[in-house]
Amino acid sequence: MPPTRLQSIGDIMHIMEGFLPSPWWEIWFFVSLPFIVIGLYQLNKLVQEKREALPLLAVAGAFVFVLSSLKLPSFNGSCSHPTGTGLGGVLFGPCIAAVLGLIVLIFQAVFLAHGGITTLGANVFSMGIAGPAVAYFIYKAGTRAGANTYATVFCAAALADLFTYVVTSVQLALAFPGTAGFLGAFSAFAAIFAVTQVPLAIIEGAVIMLVFKYIVQLKPEILTRLNLLSESTVTKLREAAA
Amino acid sequence: MKYGMELAVAALIVVFAAVFLFQDAAIQATLGDGEEAWGGADGEAAGLIEASGYEPWTGPLWAPPSGEVESLLFALQAAIGAVIIGYVFGYWRGSRRTA
């Protein structure tokens, strides 16, 4: 097996090492840096003020580890993997999710030649910040509108997964507009990713919805403590499942 | 229904697997010698970029020396995550029982 083959096996979420020319990789580092700094600050605060939420944080991080290691075959003959960062985004917001994403991306860049150190900034932005931000806002909007909690979590996680690769396509199209220009390049990249990712996004949404149900059943007091669910909603959800 | 959501998710995964099997049969029938289906979609994107004449300016410091070592590391990554999730959920369940 030639070495180039190994480098190209993998997922679409992460831009590979060396595939972002200067100045783009530096730009994405600068864009992601403030989110990581705020995320570390929020983590510190969480550890000091809401210690009981730490196991939930571990679950959110572990979930990214599991889901981003599962390369699933999609419908068009290629493979990709879900991100799992939607859960962290819903539970803790995009800044803490960015820190969780960073840990996984460093692991994959160093040990698996997935993504890369120079493209870390861009990859943290798409998987750790943009996706979880979508999940966070959909969840907030959904609960405020009084929508079904599990349906909201499903949409939040599935759309976070989809939005991650939309951002990846934007990042690649900005760096490689080619002769087609930005929009032409964007649709070319998005076309490769879209077909692969839509079924996986649905699976990811479903799995995260299930995990959320178990959190509601086992430790609902953390969810109310983090202002994610009101106590009346928790009672209603638990009664429905009983 | 108590396990309604579990059943729905399981059904979704079965549909996903079934579509994969049909699709795979269709693809294998048209595949030439030495061609391989089900590669990574990022390989396709990289192909698109390299077709424009771009050469990556740097490569990974270290890459898993074989597909087997790579799958070992991926399995390890999943195992670490699964152990943590199982531990926390088990801990919560246990403390609920005793409370």
PDB file of N, CA, C and O in Angstrom, chain A residues 173 176-177 179-190, chain B residues 48:
ATOM      1  N   ALA A 173     -12.939  26.122   0.046  1.00  0.00           N
ATOM      2  CA  ALA A 173     -13.237  26.955  -1.115  1.00  0.00           C
ATOM      3  C   ALA A 173     -12.545  28.315  -1.015  1.00  0.00           C
ATOM      4  O   ALA A 173     -12.107  28.873  -2.019  1.00  0.00           O
ATOM      5  N   PHE A 176      -8.951  27.472  -1.886  1.00  0.00           N
ATOM      6  CA  PHE A 176      -8.766  26.974  -3.254  1.00  0.00           C
ATOM      7  C   PHE A 176      -9.923  27.389  -4.157  1.00  0.00           C
ATOM      8  O   PHE A 176     -10.694  26.544  -4.604  1.00  0.00           O
ATOM      9  N   PRO A 177     -10.077  28.692  -4.416  1.00  0.00           N
ATOM     10  CA  PRO A 177     -11.198  29.101  -5.276  1.00  0.00           C
ATOM     11  C   PRO A 177     -11.023  28.603  -6.715  1.00  0.00           C
ATOM     12  O   PRO A 177     -12.006  28.444  -7.435  1.00  0.00           O
ATOM     13  N   THR A 179     -10.404  28.292 -10.697  1.00  0.00           N
ATOM     14  CA  THR A 179     -10.884  29.170 -11.756  1.00  0.00           C
ATOM     15  C   THR A 179     -12.378  29.429 -11.614  1.00  0.00           C
ATOM     16  O   THR A 179     -12.921  30.359 -12.189  1.00  0.00           O
ATOM     17  N   ALA A 180     -13.060  28.559 -10.811  1.00  0.00           N
ATOM     18  CA  ALA A 180     -14.515  28.663 -10.689  1.00  0.00           C
ATOM     19  C   ALA A 180     -14.930  29.769  -9.728  1.00  0.00           C
ATOM     20  O   ALA A 180     -16.103  30.112  -9.665  1.00  0.00           O
ATOM     21  N   GLY A 181     -13.990  30.309  -8.979  1.00  0.00           N
ATOM     22  CA  GLY A 181     -14.344  31.311  -7.985  1.00  0.00           C
ATOM     23  C   GLY A 181     -14.825  30.642  -6.718  1.00  0.00           C
ATOM     24  O   GLY A 181     -14.984  29.413  -6.663  1.00  0.00           O
ATOM     25  N   PHE A 182     -15.086  31.455  -5.672  1.00  0.00           N
ATOM     26  CA  PHE A 182     -15.443  30.895  -4.377  1.00  0.00           C
ATOM     27  C   PHE A 182     -16.696  30.021  -4.432  1.00  0.00           C
ATOM     28  O   PHE A 182     -16.712  28.897  -3.955  1.00  0.00           O
ATOM     29  N   LEU A 183     -17.762  30.542  -5.087  1.00  0.00           N
ATOM     30  CA  LEU A 183     -19.032  29.805  -5.087  1.00  0.00           C
ATOM     31  C   LEU A 183     -18.913  28.497  -5.862  1.00  0.00           C
ATOM     32  O   LEU A 183     -19.417  27.457  -5.443  1.00  0.00           O
ATOM     33  N   GLY A 184     -18.213  28.553  -6.998  1.00  0.00           N
ATOM     34  CA  GLY A 184     -18.025  27.348  -7.792  1.00  0.00           C
ATOM     35  C   GLY A 184     -17.255  26.303  -7.010  1.00  0.00           C
ATOM     36  O   GLY A 184     -17.623  25.121  -6.980  1.00  0.00           O
ATOM     37  N   ALA A 185     -16.173  26.736  -6.340  1.00  0.00           N
ATOM     38  CA  ALA A 185     -15.360  25.800  -5.566  1.00  0.00           C
ATOM     39  C   ALA A 185     -16.145  25.260  -4.385  1.00  0.00           C
ATOM     40  O   ALA A 185     -16.082  24.074  -4.071  1.00  0.00           O
ATOM     41  N   PHE A 186     -16.939  26.150  -3.753  1.00  0.00           N
ATOM     42  CA  PHE A 186     -17.734  25.709  -2.607  1.00  0.00           C
ATOM     43  C   PHE A 186     -18.700  24.606  -3.014  1.00  0.00           C
ATOM     44  O   PHE A 186     -18.812  23.577  -2.342  1.00  0.00           O
ATOM     45  N   SER A 187     -19.396  24.802  -4.143  1.00  0.00           N
ATOM     46  CA  SER A 187     -20.370  23.765  -4.521  1.00  0.00           C
ATOM     47  C   SER A 187     -19.659  22.474  -4.911  1.00  0.00           C
ATOM     48  O   SER A 187     -20.196  21.382  -4.693  1.00  0.00           O
ATOM     49  N   ALA A 188     -18.432  22.564  -5.459  1.00  0.00           N
ATOM     50  CA  ALA A 188     -17.702  21.342  -5.798  1.00  0.00           C
ATOM     51  C   ALA A 188     -17.340  20.561  -4.531  1.00  0.00           C
ATOM     52  O   ALA A 188     -17.535  19.347  -4.459  1.00  0.00           O
ATOM     53  N   PHE A 189     -16.826  21.278  -3.509  1.00  0.00           N
ATOM     54  CA  PHE A 189     -16.460  20.587  -2.266  1.00  0.00           C
ATOM     55  C   PHE A 189     -17.704  20.090  -1.543  1.00  0.00           C
ATOM     56  O   PHE A 189     -17.755  18.965  -1.051  1.00  0.00           O
ATOM     57  N   ALA A 190     -18.726  20.956  -1.488  1.00  0.00           N
ATOM     58  CA  ALA A 190     -19.944  20.583  -0.759  1.00  0.00           C
ATOM     59  C   ALA A 190     -20.605  19.373  -1.408  1.00  0.00           C
ATOM     60  O   ALA A 190     -21.179  18.532  -0.720  1.00  0.00           O
TER      61      ALA A 190
ATOM     62  N   LEU B  48      -9.464  16.544  -5.614  1.00  0.00           N
ATOM     63  CA  LEU B  48      -9.942  17.758  -6.279  1.00  0.00           C
ATOM     64  C   LEU B  48      -8.921  18.886  -6.136  1.00  0.00           C
ATOM     65  O   LEU B  48      -8.650  19.633  -7.076  1.00  0.00           O
TER      66      LEU B  48
END
